[in-house]
Coordinates of C-alpha atoms in Angstrom, one line a residue:
Chain T
M6 CA 3.7 -4.5 -31.2
P7 CA 6.3 -2.6 -29.3
S8 CA 6.8 -4.0 -25.7
Q9 CA 6.5 -1.6 -22.9
E10 CA 9.8 -1.1 -21.3
K11 CA 9.7 -1.6 -17.5
D12 CA 12.1 -0.1 -15.1
I13 CA 14.2 -1.9 -12.6
E14 CA 13.7 -0.8 -8.9
T15 CA 16.9 0.9 -7.6
V16 CA 17.9 1.8 -4.2
I17 CA 19.2 5.4 -4.9
P18 CA 16.6 8.1 -4.3
D19 CA 16.4 10.6 -7.1
L20 CA 17.4 14.0 -5.6
H21 CA 18.4 15.8 -8.7
D22 CA 15.8 18.5 -8.3
I23 CA 16.1 19.0 -4.6
P24 CA 18.4 21.7 -3.2
V25 CA 20.5 20.5 -0.4
D26 CA 18.8 23.0 2.1
R27 CA 15.5 21.4 1.4
L28 CA 16.7 17.8 1.8
A29 CA 15.9 17.9 5.7
E30 CA 12.3 18.6 4.6
L31 CA 12.1 15.0 3.6
G32 CA 12.2 13.9 7.2
S33 CA 12.1 10.2 8.0
S34 CA 11.3 9.2 4.4
A35 CA 12.7 7.1 1.7
L36 CA 15.8 9.2 1.9
A37 CA 16.5 8.4 5.5
H38 CA 15.9 4.7 4.7
S39 CA 18.3 4.9 1.7
I40 CA 20.8 6.6 3.9
A41 CA 20.5 3.9 6.6
L42 CA 20.8 1.1 4.0
Y43 CA 23.9 2.7 2.4
R44 CA 25.6 3.2 5.9
E45 CA 24.8 -0.3 6.8
R46 CA 26.6 -1.6 3.7
L47 CA 29.5 0.6 4.5
R48 CA 29.8 -0.7 8.1
E49 CA 29.4 -4.3 7.0
N50 CA 31.7 -4.3 3.9
G51 CA 33.7 -1.0 4.1
V52 CA 34.3 0.4 0.8
P53 CA 35.2 -2.4 -1.6
L54 CA 38.2 -1.9 -3.7
S55 CA 38.6 -3.6 -7.0
S56 CA 42.4 -4.0 -7.2
F57 CA 44.2 -6.0 -9.9
Q58 CA 47.8 -6.9 -10.1
A59 CA 49.3 -7.9 -13.4
R60 CA 52.7 -9.7 -13.3
I61 CA 54.5 -8.4 -16.3
Chain P
M91 CA 7.8 16.7 -0.8
T92 CA 8.0 13.1 -2.0
I93 CA 10.8 11.4 -3.8
T94 CA 11.0 8.3 -5.9
N95 CA 14.2 6.2 -6.5
H96 CA 16.2 6.6 -9.8
P97 CA 14.6 4.6 -12.5
L98 CA 16.8 2.1 -14.6
P99 CA 15.1 0.8 -17.7
E100 CA 15.6 -2.9 -18.3
A101 CA 17.2 -2.1 -21.5
A102 CA 20.0 0.0 -19.8
F103 CA 20.5 -2.9 -17.4
T104 CA 20.8 -5.4 -20.1
E105 CA 23.2 -3.1 -22.1
L106 CA 25.5 -3.0 -19.0
A107 CA 25.3 -6.6 -18.4
E108 CA 26.4 -7.2 -21.8
G109 CA 29.5 -5.2 -21.3
G110 CA 28.2 -2.1 -22.9
G111 CA 27.2 1.3 -21.6
S112 CA 26.2 4.0 -24.1
P113 CA 26.5 7.7 -23.2
A114 CA 22.8 7.8 -22.3
T115 CA 23.0 4.8 -19.9
M116 CA 26.2 6.3 -18.4
R117 CA 24.3 9.6 -17.8
R118 CA 21.7 7.5 -15.8
L119 CA 24.6 6.1 -13.6
G120 CA 26.1 9.5 -13.3
G121 CA 22.9 11.0 -12.1
A122 CA 22.4 8.3 -9.6
Q123 CA 26.0 9.0 -8.2
R124 CA 25.1 12.7 -7.8
S125 CA 22.0 11.6 -5.9
K126 CA 24.1 9.4 -3.8
H127 CA 26.5 12.2 -3.0
L128 CA 23.6 14.5 -2.1
M129 CA 22.1 11.8 0.1
L130 CA 25.4 11.2 2.0
L131 CA 26.0 15.0 2.3
H132 CA 22.6 15.3 4.0
A133 CA 23.7 12.6 6.5
I134 CA 26.9 14.4 7.2
A135 CA 24.9 17.7 7.5
E136 CA 22.8 16.1 10.2
A137 CA 26.1 15.2 12.2
A138 CA 27.7 18.6 11.5
V139 CA 26.5 20.3 14.7
G140 CA 28.2 22.5 17.3
S141 CA 30.4 25.6 17.3
E142 CA 33.7 24.1 16.4
A143 CA 35.5 25.3 13.3
G144 CA 35.0 22.1 11.2
P145 CA 31.2 21.8 11.5
T146 CA 30.7 25.5 11.2
A147 CA 32.7 25.5 8.0
F148 CA 30.8 22.6 6.7
R149 CA 27.5 24.3 7.3
A150 CA 28.6 27.5 5.6
G151 CA 29.7 25.5 2.6
Y152 CA 26.5 23.5 2.6
E153 CA 24.5 26.7 2.5
H154 CA 26.7 28.0 -0.3
L155 CA 26.2 24.8 -2.3
A156 CA 22.5 25.4 -1.9
R157 CA 22.9 28.9 -3.5
I158 CA 25.1 27.5 -6.2
Q159 CA 22.5 24.8 -7.1
D160 CA 20.0 27.7 -7.4
T161 CA 22.1 30.1 -9.5
A162 CA 24.5 27.9 -11.3
P163 CA 23.4 24.3 -11.5
G164 CA 26.2 23.3 -13.8
A165 CA 28.7 24.2 -11.1
A166 CA 26.9 22.1 -8.6
T167 CA 26.8 19.3 -11.0
W168 CA 30.6 19.6 -11.5
L169 CA 31.0 19.3 -7.8
L170 CA 28.8 16.4 -7.2
D171 CA 30.5 14.5 -10.0
L172 CA 34.0 15.1 -8.5
P173 CA 35.6 11.8 -7.6
H174 CA 37.3 13.9 -4.8
L175 CA 33.9 14.6 -3.2
G176 CA 33.1 10.9 -3.3
G177 CA 36.3 10.1 -1.5
W178 CA 35.7 12.7 1.1
V179 CA 32.0 11.9 1.7
H180 CA 32.9 8.2 2.3
D181 CA 35.7 8.9 4.6
T182 CA 33.6 11.3 6.6
L183 CA 30.8 8.9 7.0
I184 CA 33.2 6.2 8.1
H185 CA 34.6 8.5 10.7
L186 CA 31.2 9.4 11.9
D187 CA 30.2 5.8 12.1
Q188 CA 33.4 4.8 14.0
G189 CA 33.2 7.9 16.3
T190 CA 36.6 9.3 15.1
A191 CA 37.4 12.8 14.0
A192 CA 35.8 13.8 10.8
D193 CA 37.3 16.4 8.5
F194 CA 34.1 18.5 8.1
G195 CA 36.0 21.6 7.1
H196 CA 37.3 20.1 3.8
F197 CA 33.8 20.4 2.4
A198 CA 34.4 24.3 2.4
C199 CA 37.4 23.8 0.1
L200 CA 35.3 21.6 -2.3
V201 CA 32.5 24.3 -2.5
S202 CA 35.1 27.1 -2.9
A203 CA 36.6 25.0 -5.8
A204 CA 33.2 24.8 -7.5
A205 CA 32.6 28.6 -7.0
I206 CA 36.0 29.7 -8.2
R207 CA 35.8 27.4 -11.3
A208 CA 32.4 28.9 -12.3
G209 CA 33.4 32.4 -11.7
L210 CA 30.9 32.5 -8.8
P211 CA 31.2 34.5 -5.6
A212 CA 32.6 32.6 -2.5
D213 CA 33.2 33.7 1.0
L214 CA 34.2 30.7 3.3
D215 CA 36.5 29.7 6.0
V216 CA 38.7 27.0 4.7
P217 CA 41.4 24.9 6.5
V218 CA 45.1 25.2 5.7
Q219 CA 47.1 22.1 5.2
D220 CA 50.9 22.2 5.1
G221 CA 50.7 25.9 4.1
R222 CA 48.3 25.3 1.4
V223 CA 44.5 25.5 0.8
R224 CA 43.3 22.6 -1.3
L225 CA 40.8 23.3 -4.0
P226 CA 39.8 19.8 -5.1
G227 CA 39.5 19.3 -8.9
L228 CA 41.6 22.5 -9.5
G229 CA 44.9 22.6 -7.5
S230 CA 46.1 24.1 -4.3
L231 CA 46.9 27.5 -3.2
Q232 CA 50.0 28.6 -1.1
V233 CA 49.2 30.9 1.8
T234 CA 51.4 32.9 4.0
S235 CA 49.2 32.7 7.0
E236 CA 50.3 30.3 9.7
K237 CA 46.8 30.0 11.0
A238 CA 44.9 26.7 10.7
W239 CA 42.0 28.5 8.9
V240 CA 41.8 31.3 6.4
R241 CA 39.0 33.2 4.8
L242 CA 38.8 32.5 1.2
R243 CA 36.9 35.1 -0.9
S244 CA 36.1 35.5 -4.4
D245 CA 34.0 38.1 -6.2
G246 CA 34.0 35.8 -9.3
E247 CA 37.1 37.3 -10.7
R248 CA 39.5 38.0 -7.9
V249 CA 40.4 35.6 -5.1
T250 CA 41.7 36.7 -1.7
V251 CA 42.9 35.0 1.3
G252 CA 42.3 37.2 4.3
D253 CA 42.9 40.7 3.0
E254 CA 45.6 39.7 0.4
F255 CA 44.8 39.2 -3.3
V256 CA 46.3 36.0 -4.4
A257 CA 45.1 35.4 -8.1
G258 CA 42.6 35.8 -10.7
A259 CA 39.9 33.1 -10.5
R260 CA 40.2 32.2 -14.2
L261 CA 43.9 31.4 -13.6
M262 CA 43.3 29.0 -10.7
R263 CA 43.0 26.1 -13.1
P264 CA 44.4 22.6 -13.5
D265 CA 47.8 22.7 -15.1
D266 CA 47.6 21.2 -18.6
G267 CA 51.2 22.0 -19.3
T268 CA 50.5 24.9 -21.6
G269 CA 49.9 27.9 -19.3
M270 CA 52.0 30.4 -17.6
G271 CA 52.6 29.8 -13.9
V272 CA 50.7 31.7 -11.3
P273 CA 52.7 32.6 -8.1
G274 CA 51.5 30.4 -5.2
W275 CA 49.2 28.4 -7.3
S276 CA 49.8 24.8 -8.0
G277 CA 47.3 23.4 -10.6
T278 CA 46.6 19.8 -10.6
P279 CA 48.3 18.2 -13.6
A280 CA 45.7 17.9 -16.4
I281 CA 46.0 15.7 -19.5
R282 CA 44.2 16.7 -22.7
A283 CA 44.3 13.8 -25.2
A284 CA 42.8 13.3 -28.6
G285 CA 42.3 10.3 -30.7
G286 CA 40.1 9.4 -33.6
G287 CA 38.2 12.8 -33.3
L288 CA 37.4 12.2 -29.7
A289 CA 38.8 14.5 -26.9
W290 CA 39.4 13.4 -23.3
T291 CA 40.6 15.6 -20.5
V292 CA 41.5 13.8 -17.3
L293 CA 43.3 15.0 -14.2
L294 CA 46.4 13.3 -12.9
E295 CA 45.6 13.5 -9.1
T296 CA 48.7 13.5 -7.0
G297 CA 47.8 15.6 -4.0
D298 CA 44.2 15.0 -2.8
P299 CA 44.4 12.8 0.5
Y300 CA 40.8 11.6 -0.1
L301 CA 41.8 9.9 -3.4
D302 CA 44.8 8.3 -1.8
R303 CA 42.7 5.3 -0.9
Y304 CA 43.9 2.3 -3.0
T305 CA 46.0 -0.8 -2.3
L306 CA 49.1 1.1 -3.0
P307 CA 50.0 4.8 -2.0
M308 CA 49.4 7.6 -4.4
R309 CA 52.4 8.8 -6.3
A310 CA 52.4 12.2 -4.6
A311 CA 54.7 15.1 -5.2
M312 CA 55.5 13.9 -8.7
P313 CA 58.4 15.6 -10.5
A314 CA 57.6 17.5 -13.6
V315 CA 59.6 15.1 -15.8
E316 CA 57.3 12.3 -14.5
V317 CA 54.1 14.4 -15.2
T318 CA 55.3 14.9 -18.7
D319 CA 56.0 11.1 -19.1
W320 CA 52.4 10.4 -17.8
R321 CA 50.9 13.0 -20.3
E322 CA 52.7 11.2 -23.1
R323 CA 51.7 7.8 -22.2
V324 CA 48.0 8.7 -21.6
R325 CA 47.8 10.5 -24.9
S326 CA 49.4 7.5 -26.6
A327 CA 46.9 5.2 -24.9
W328 CA 44.0 7.3 -25.6
Q329 CA 44.7 7.1 -29.4
I330 CA 44.5 3.4 -29.1
V331 CA 41.3 3.4 -26.9
A332 CA 39.7 6.1 -29.2
G333 CA 40.9 4.7 -32.4
G334 CA 40.0 1.0 -32.0
H335 CA 37.7 0.7 -29.1
R336 CA 35.2 3.4 -29.8
S337 CA 32.1 2.1 -28.0
T338 CA 34.2 2.1 -24.8
A339 CA 36.0 5.4 -25.5
E340 CA 32.9 7.5 -25.9
P341 CA 31.4 6.9 -22.4
M342 CA 34.9 6.7 -20.9
A343 CA 35.6 10.4 -22.1
D344 CA 32.4 11.5 -20.3
V345 CA 32.9 9.5 -17.0
I346 CA 36.6 9.1 -16.2
S347 CA 37.8 12.5 -15.0
V348 CA 40.8 11.5 -12.7
I349 CA 43.7 9.1 -13.0
V350 CA 45.4 8.4 -9.6
P351 CA 49.1 7.4 -10.3
L352 CA 50.1 4.6 -7.8
T353 CA 53.6 3.8 -6.3
P354 CA 54.3 0.3 -7.3
R355 CA 55.8 -2.2 -5.0
S356 CA 58.2 -3.5 -7.7
G357 CA 59.3 -2.2 -11.0
T358 CA 57.7 -5.1 -12.8
D359 CA 54.3 -5.4 -11.5
L360 CA 51.4 -3.3 -12.8
V361 CA 48.7 -2.5 -10.2
S362 CA 45.4 -0.9 -11.0
A363 CA 42.3 -0.2 -8.9
T364 CA 39.0 1.5 -8.6
T365 CA 36.6 2.1 -5.7
P366 CA 33.0 2.9 -5.5
A367 CA 33.8 5.7 -3.3
A368 CA 35.3 7.6 -6.1
Y369 CA 33.2 7.1 -9.2
G370 CA 35.0 8.4 -12.2
A371 CA 38.5 7.8 -10.8
I372 CA 41.0 5.2 -12.0
A373 CA 44.2 4.4 -10.2
T374 CA 47.1 2.7 -11.8
S375 CA 50.9 2.4 -11.4
W376 CA 53.1 3.4 -14.2
P377 CA 52.3 1.2 -17.2
P378 CA 55.0 -0.3 -19.2
D379 CA 53.7 0.6 -22.6
E380 CA 50.8 2.5 -24.1
V381 CA 48.9 -0.7 -25.1
T382 CA 49.0 -1.9 -21.5
L383 CA 47.7 1.4 -20.3
A384 CA 45.0 1.3 -22.9
E385 CA 44.0 -2.3 -21.6
T386 CA 44.0 -0.9 -18.0
L387 CA 41.9 2.0 -18.9
V388 CA 39.3 -0.3 -20.4
H389 CA 39.6 -2.8 -17.5
E390 CA 39.2 -0.2 -14.8
F391 CA 36.4 1.7 -16.7
H392 CA 34.3 -1.6 -16.5
H393 CA 34.9 -1.7 -12.8
V394 CA 33.6 1.9 -12.6
K395 CA 30.5 1.0 -14.6
L396 CA 29.8 -1.9 -12.5
C397 CA 30.4 0.2 -9.3
G398 CA 27.8 2.6 -10.7
L399 CA 25.3 -0.1 -11.3
L400 CA 25.9 -1.8 -8.0
D401 CA 25.2 1.4 -6.0
M402 CA 21.6 1.4 -7.8
V403 CA 21.0 -2.4 -8.0
P404 CA 22.5 -4.8 -5.6
L405 CA 23.6 -7.8 -7.6
A406 CA 25.5 -10.1 -5.0
S407 CA 25.9 -10.6 -1.4
S408 CA 29.4 -10.9 0.0
G409 CA 28.7 -14.5 0.7
E410 CA 30.7 -17.1 2.6
Q411 CA 31.8 -19.1 -0.2
H412 CA 35.2 -18.4 -1.9
V413 CA 36.0 -19.7 -5.3
Y414 CA 38.4 -19.8 -8.2
A415 CA 38.9 -16.6 -10.4
P416 CA 41.2 -17.2 -13.3
W417 CA 42.8 -13.8 -12.9
R418 CA 43.6 -13.9 -9.1
Q419 CA 46.0 -15.8 -6.9
D420 CA 43.5 -16.0 -4.0
P421 CA 40.1 -17.4 -3.7
R422 CA 37.3 -14.9 -4.2
P423 CA 33.8 -14.1 -2.9
A424 CA 31.0 -13.8 -5.3
S425 CA 30.9 -10.0 -5.1
G426 CA 34.7 -10.0 -6.1
L427 CA 34.1 -12.5 -8.7
L428 CA 31.4 -10.5 -10.4
Q429 CA 33.6 -7.4 -10.5
G430 CA 36.4 -9.6 -12.0
V431 CA 34.4 -11.4 -14.7
Y432 CA 32.9 -8.1 -15.8
A433 CA 36.2 -6.4 -16.2
H434 CA 37.6 -9.4 -18.1
L435 CA 34.7 -9.2 -20.5
G436 CA 36.1 -5.7 -21.3
I437 CA 39.7 -7.0 -21.5
A438 CA 38.8 -9.9 -23.8
R439 CA 37.0 -7.7 -26.2
F440 CA 39.9 -5.2 -26.0
W441 CA 42.3 -7.8 -27.1
Q442 CA 39.8 -9.1 -29.7
A443 CA 39.7 -5.7 -31.4
Q444 CA 43.3 -5.2 -30.7
Q445 CA 44.3 -8.2 -33.0
H446 CA 43.3 -6.0 -35.9
A447 CA 45.3 -2.9 -34.7
E448 CA 48.6 -4.5 -34.0
T449 CA 51.2 -4.0 -36.8
D450 CA 54.2 -6.1 -35.6
A451 CA 54.4 -9.7 -35.0
D452 CA 55.1 -9.5 -31.2
G453 CA 52.2 -7.2 -30.7
L454 CA 49.9 -9.3 -32.7
L455 CA 50.9 -12.5 -30.8
R456 CA 50.3 -10.8 -27.5
A457 CA 46.8 -9.7 -28.6
Q458 CA 45.9 -13.2 -30.0
V459 CA 47.1 -14.9 -26.7
L460 CA 45.4 -12.6 -24.4
F461 CA 42.1 -12.8 -26.4
A462 CA 42.4 -16.6 -26.3
R463 CA 43.4 -16.5 -22.6
W464 CA 40.4 -14.5 -21.3
R465 CA 37.5 -15.2 -23.6
P466 CA 36.8 -18.8 -22.1
A467 CA 37.2 -17.4 -18.6
I468 CA 34.1 -15.2 -19.0
G469 CA 31.4 -17.9 -19.7
E470 CA 33.2 -20.3 -17.2
T471 CA 33.4 -17.8 -14.4
A472 CA 29.9 -16.5 -14.9
Q473 CA 28.7 -20.1 -14.6
T474 CA 30.8 -20.4 -11.3
L475 CA 29.1 -17.2 -10.2
L476 CA 25.7 -18.5 -10.8
E477 CA 26.5 -21.6 -8.9
T478 CA 27.5 -19.7 -5.7
G479 CA 23.9 -19.1 -5.0
S480 CA 25.1 -15.6 -3.7
L481 CA 23.4 -13.5 -6.4
T482 CA 20.2 -11.5 -6.2
P483 CA 17.5 -12.1 -8.8
A484 CA 18.9 -9.1 -10.7
G485 CA 22.3 -10.6 -10.3
V486 CA 21.3 -13.8 -11.9
R487 CA 20.0 -12.1 -14.9
F488 CA 23.2 -10.0 -15.1
A489 CA 25.5 -13.2 -14.9
E490 CA 23.3 -15.0 -17.4
R491 CA 23.8 -12.2 -19.9
L492 CA 27.6 -12.2 -19.0
R493 CA 27.8 -16.0 -19.6
A494 CA 26.2 -15.4 -23.1
Q495 CA 28.6 -12.8 -24.0
G496 CA 31.4 -15.3 -23.2
Q497 CA 29.9 -17.9 -25.3
Q498 CA 29.6 -15.5 -28.2
L499 CA 33.3 -14.7 -27.8
M500 CA 34.2 -18.3 -28.3
A501 CA 32.9 -18.3 -31.9
T502 CA 35.8 -16.2 -33.0
P503 CA 38.6 -18.2 -34.6
V504 CA 42.1 -18.0 -32.9
P505 CA 45.4 -19.1 -34.4
A506 CA 46.5 -22.5 -33.1
E507 CA 49.9 -21.2 -31.7
A508 CA 48.0 -18.5 -29.7
A509 CA 45.4 -20.9 -28.5
Q510 CA 48.1 -23.4 -27.2
L511 CA 50.0 -20.8 -25.3
A512 CA 46.8 -19.4 -23.9
A513 CA 45.5 -22.8 -22.8
E514 CA 49.0 -23.6 -21.2
V515 CA 49.1 -20.4 -19.0
A516 CA 45.4 -20.9 -18.2
L517 CA 46.2 -24.5 -17.1
D518 CA 49.2 -23.5 -15.1
H519 CA 47.1 -20.8 -13.3
R520 CA 44.3 -23.1 -12.4
L521 CA 46.5 -26.1 -11.2
T522 CA 48.7 -23.7 -9.2
W523 CA 45.4 -22.2 -7.6
R524 CA 44.0 -25.6 -6.9
L525 CA 47.2 -26.9 -5.3
R526 CA 47.5 -23.8 -3.1
H527 CA 43.9 -23.5 -2.0
V528 CA 42.2 -26.8 -2.4
A529 CA 42.1 -29.3 0.5
A530 CA 41.3 -32.9 0.2
E531 CA 39.6 -35.0 3.0
P532 CA 42.3 -37.2 4.7
A533 CA 40.0 -40.2 5.1
G534 CA 39.0 -40.1 1.4
V535 CA 42.7 -39.7 0.3
A536 CA 43.6 -42.7 2.5
A537 CA 40.8 -44.8 0.8
L538 CA 42.1 -43.9 -2.5
A539 CA 45.6 -44.7 -1.6
E540 CA 44.5 -48.2 -0.2
A541 CA 42.5 -49.0 -3.3
Y542 CA 45.6 -48.2 -5.4
R543 CA 47.8 -50.4 -3.3
R544 CA 45.5 -53.2 -3.5
G545 CA 45.3 -52.9 -7.3
E546 CA 41.6 -52.1 -7.3
P547 CA 40.0 -49.6 -9.7
C548 CA 39.9 -46.0 -8.7
P549 CA 36.7 -45.8 -6.6
G550 CA 35.9 -42.2 -7.2
E551 CA 37.2 -39.0 -5.7
A552 CA 38.1 -37.6 -2.2
P553 CA 35.9 -34.7 -1.1
T554 CA 37.6 -31.3 -1.4
W555 CA 37.0 -27.7 -0.3
V556 CA 38.6 -24.5 -0.8
Q557 CA 41.0 -23.6 2.0
E558 CA 43.2 -20.7 1.5
D559 CA 47.1 -21.5 1.3
V560 CA 46.7 -25.1 2.2
R561 CA 49.9 -25.9 0.4
K562 CA 53.0 -24.0 -0.6
V563 CA 53.6 -23.8 -4.3
D564 CA 56.7 -22.2 -5.5
S565 CA 56.6 -22.2 -9.3
G566 CA 56.2 -18.5 -9.7
L567 CA 59.3 -18.1 -11.9
R568 CA 58.2 -20.7 -14.3
S569 CA 54.7 -19.2 -14.5
R570 CA 56.2 -15.7 -15.3
L571 CA 58.3 -17.2 -18.0
L572 CA 55.3 -19.1 -19.5
N573 CA 53.6 -15.7 -19.8
L574 CA 56.7 -13.8 -20.9
R575 CA 56.7 -15.9 -24.0
Y576 CA 53.9 -13.8 -25.6
L577 CA 54.1 -10.7 -23.4
E578 CA 57.7 -9.9 -24.2
P579 CA 59.2 -12.5 -26.5
A580 CA 62.5 -10.8 -27.0
R581 CA 63.1 -10.5 -23.2
Y582 CA 62.0 -14.2 -22.8
Q583 CA 64.5 -15.3 -25.4
A584 CA 67.2 -13.3 -23.7
L585 CA 66.4 -14.6 -20.2
C586 CA 66.4 -18.2 -21.4
G587 CA 69.4 -17.8 -23.5
D588 CA 71.8 -16.7 -20.8
G589 CA 71.1 -19.7 -18.6
V590 CA 71.3 -18.0 -15.3
L591 CA 67.7 -18.4 -14.2
P592 CA 67.3 -20.7 -11.4
L593 CA 65.2 -23.4 -13.1
S594 CA 65.1 -27.1 -12.8
E595 CA 66.2 -29.1 -15.8
A596 CA 62.6 -30.3 -16.1
D597 CA 61.4 -26.7 -16.3
R598 CA 64.0 -25.9 -18.9
L599 CA 62.9 -28.8 -21.0
L600 CA 59.2 -27.7 -20.6
L601 CA 59.9 -24.2 -21.6
G602 CA 62.0 -25.4 -24.6
R603 CA 59.0 -27.5 -25.7
S604 CA 61.0 -30.8 -25.3
S605 CA 57.9 -32.1 -23.9
E606 CA 58.6 -35.9 -23.8
A607 CA 62.0 -35.3 -22.1
A608 CA 60.1 -32.9 -19.7
V609 CA 57.6 -35.6 -18.7
Q610 CA 60.4 -38.0 -18.0
A611 CA 62.3 -35.3 -15.9
Y612 CA 59.2 -34.5 -13.8
R613 CA 58.4 -38.1 -13.4
T614 CA 61.9 -38.7 -12.0
Q615 CA 61.8 -35.7 -9.9
I616 CA 58.5 -36.6 -8.2
A617 CA 59.2 -40.4 -7.8
D618 CA 62.6 -39.9 -6.3
S619 CA 61.8 -37.2 -3.8
A620 CA 60.5 -38.1 -0.2
D621 CA 58.8 -34.7 -0.2
P622 CA 55.6 -33.6 -2.0
Q623 CA 56.7 -31.9 -5.2
P624 CA 53.8 -29.6 -6.1
D625 CA 55.7 -27.5 -8.6
A626 CA 56.8 -30.7 -10.5
W627 CA 53.4 -32.0 -10.5
I628 CA 52.1 -28.9 -12.3
G629 CA 55.1 -29.1 -14.5
L630 CA 54.1 -32.7 -15.4
A631 CA 50.6 -31.7 -16.2
L632 CA 51.9 -28.8 -18.4
A633 CA 54.4 -31.0 -20.3
L634 CA 51.6 -33.6 -20.9
H635 CA 49.4 -30.8 -22.2
Q636 CA 52.0 -30.0 -24.9
L637 CA 51.6 -33.7 -26.0
P638 CA 48.6 -35.2 -27.8
P639 CA 45.5 -35.8 -25.5
S640 CA 45.8 -38.9 -23.3
P641 CA 43.9 -40.4 -20.3
P642 CA 46.8 -39.3 -17.9
R643 CA 46.9 -35.8 -19.3
A644 CA 43.1 -35.5 -18.7
A645 CA 43.4 -37.1 -15.2
L646 CA 46.1 -34.6 -14.2
A647 CA 44.2 -31.5 -15.3
A648 CA 41.1 -32.9 -13.4
W649 CA 42.4 -34.5 -10.2
L650 CA 45.8 -33.1 -9.5
V651 CA 44.9 -32.3 -5.8
Q652 CA 43.8 -35.8 -5.0
M653 CA 46.7 -37.3 -7.0
T654 CA 49.4 -35.4 -5.1
E655 CA 47.7 -36.2 -1.8
V656 CA 47.5 -39.9 -2.7
H657 CA 51.1 -39.9 -3.9
A658 CA 52.3 -38.4 -0.6
R659 CA 50.4 -41.0 1.4
L660 CA 51.7 -43.9 -0.5
A661 CA 55.3 -42.6 0.0
D662 CA 56.8 -45.4 -2.0
G663 CA 58.2 -43.7 -5.0
T664 CA 55.1 -44.5 -7.2
D665 CA 55.5 -43.4 -10.8
P666 CA 53.1 -40.4 -11.1
L667 CA 52.2 -41.4 -14.6
D668 CA 51.0 -44.8 -13.4
L669 CA 49.0 -43.0 -10.7
A670 CA 47.5 -40.5 -13.2
S671 CA 46.5 -43.5 -15.4
W672 CA 44.8 -45.1 -12.5
F673 CA 42.9 -42.0 -11.7
A674 CA 41.9 -41.8 -15.4

């Protein structure tokens, strides 16, 4: 019997169908929460950089 | 209007955790990146208030983007996928959070670029920088106006600045090296590569300040001859990736749209980097050969994939604990270790496949050794990661999958010579790191030294902890030579042959595989010196590693930090092999 595939909960709101000029209509919603979370990560960690140096 | 978060099927998560990433899964990550950019643009829009030129230009650009989304969604998608946009969005948010001046007006340049590229109308005030208007993803336009802002208009075909016609919109394109020049227009260098029936077009970005964000500066203002060299090298590397590493090449061709060339600190080090602020961009200094560039592309593409996933699903906290990473000189937090082990899964697989593609003996040896070097690091480091306690539940599942992939790689046979070379450089790296960054509790060391003096059995180990740069180790030249044996065998032979390298006699014996003599030379060097000799201790462990297994060999590999500390405390010229036997 095929198992029903479950989805993993992510922290990025799906905005692909929403024009930018209507984003404001979302008000203090999940969008505002996601933005706050992302900015908090930026403030705490900056933008992480994966940097590799090979000695050759 | 309600929204839900991007879904990520468990199967896609598993696929990524196992080092894969089909085009379909990568489209999911790409879709989330577009949403991330929209979300952050919205945050910037809320801050872009007032009558100053910058916020005013931003708002006009924002309104124009809404029109583009409505009339030409493909053009909006192009813009939202652009790594240049990601870099600018992140820098702008950081400025806003820090209360420093944000470059709002640059957004009008980004939107204008999207419109011009798609043949859509545009009519926006844009900033002038150094006499040019930047059109990210396309190039830059020289303007005669000395004003800080100009009006950029396009009817979809003709582009004007102020009242002056400057160029046809269709000609304002990246420069792939085949077209005629357009006066005043400087197209971003583009590279069109093909291999194994798979095409890849990538920009060589040398001018966008928002992509000049790596550990080394962007190689800006690149002369034409250098651009030609990069084109040739990228094309050659792509033939390797597309020809022999197909499952990586296919999603890479869709996702990686920009290479940022970096200015290296030295002519011999290769530095490469990625950042989640510029999904789709890879930065690298000039690679010495096409195989190295192919490896770098695969390496950095794995970082890009993981950056995309981490934006959607947090896997690790930054954590306090710093631990050993087999590819780094410094102790790493869990988040850095996760990135590193993931990239090295890609690297190990690259060299696994490359063993079948190399046609000359040196190339084959390099592939065999590098495969043998990195494959055990995957499972071991994934296990270290799991033991940090810094992973989220999803992170634990991810690391468990990684560990299983590492274990699978261990089933592939490796020729004995390659395995020996790989084990030696791995041991050298690990012991060097431990001597540099592992401290031992003085009371525990004193107890061990006292037990040794009394002739008692070794009572156990002294407590240790990671402490950055607790000792100075200066064996860099020897380590480089150990690696050079398989990276550049001819150069290695030439360097060793001319006898000018400042190596100790013991090091010469070690590199010449006169292992017994090297052991004796290191013993004498350590016993006769009043100072700690960390380089010689590592050399002794390496020389013993070239000989059949023995208790001192195992003890040196396991307890080197405590051993060197006890030896220093004894300060009586104790034979290091006697001490190693006692620890064993």
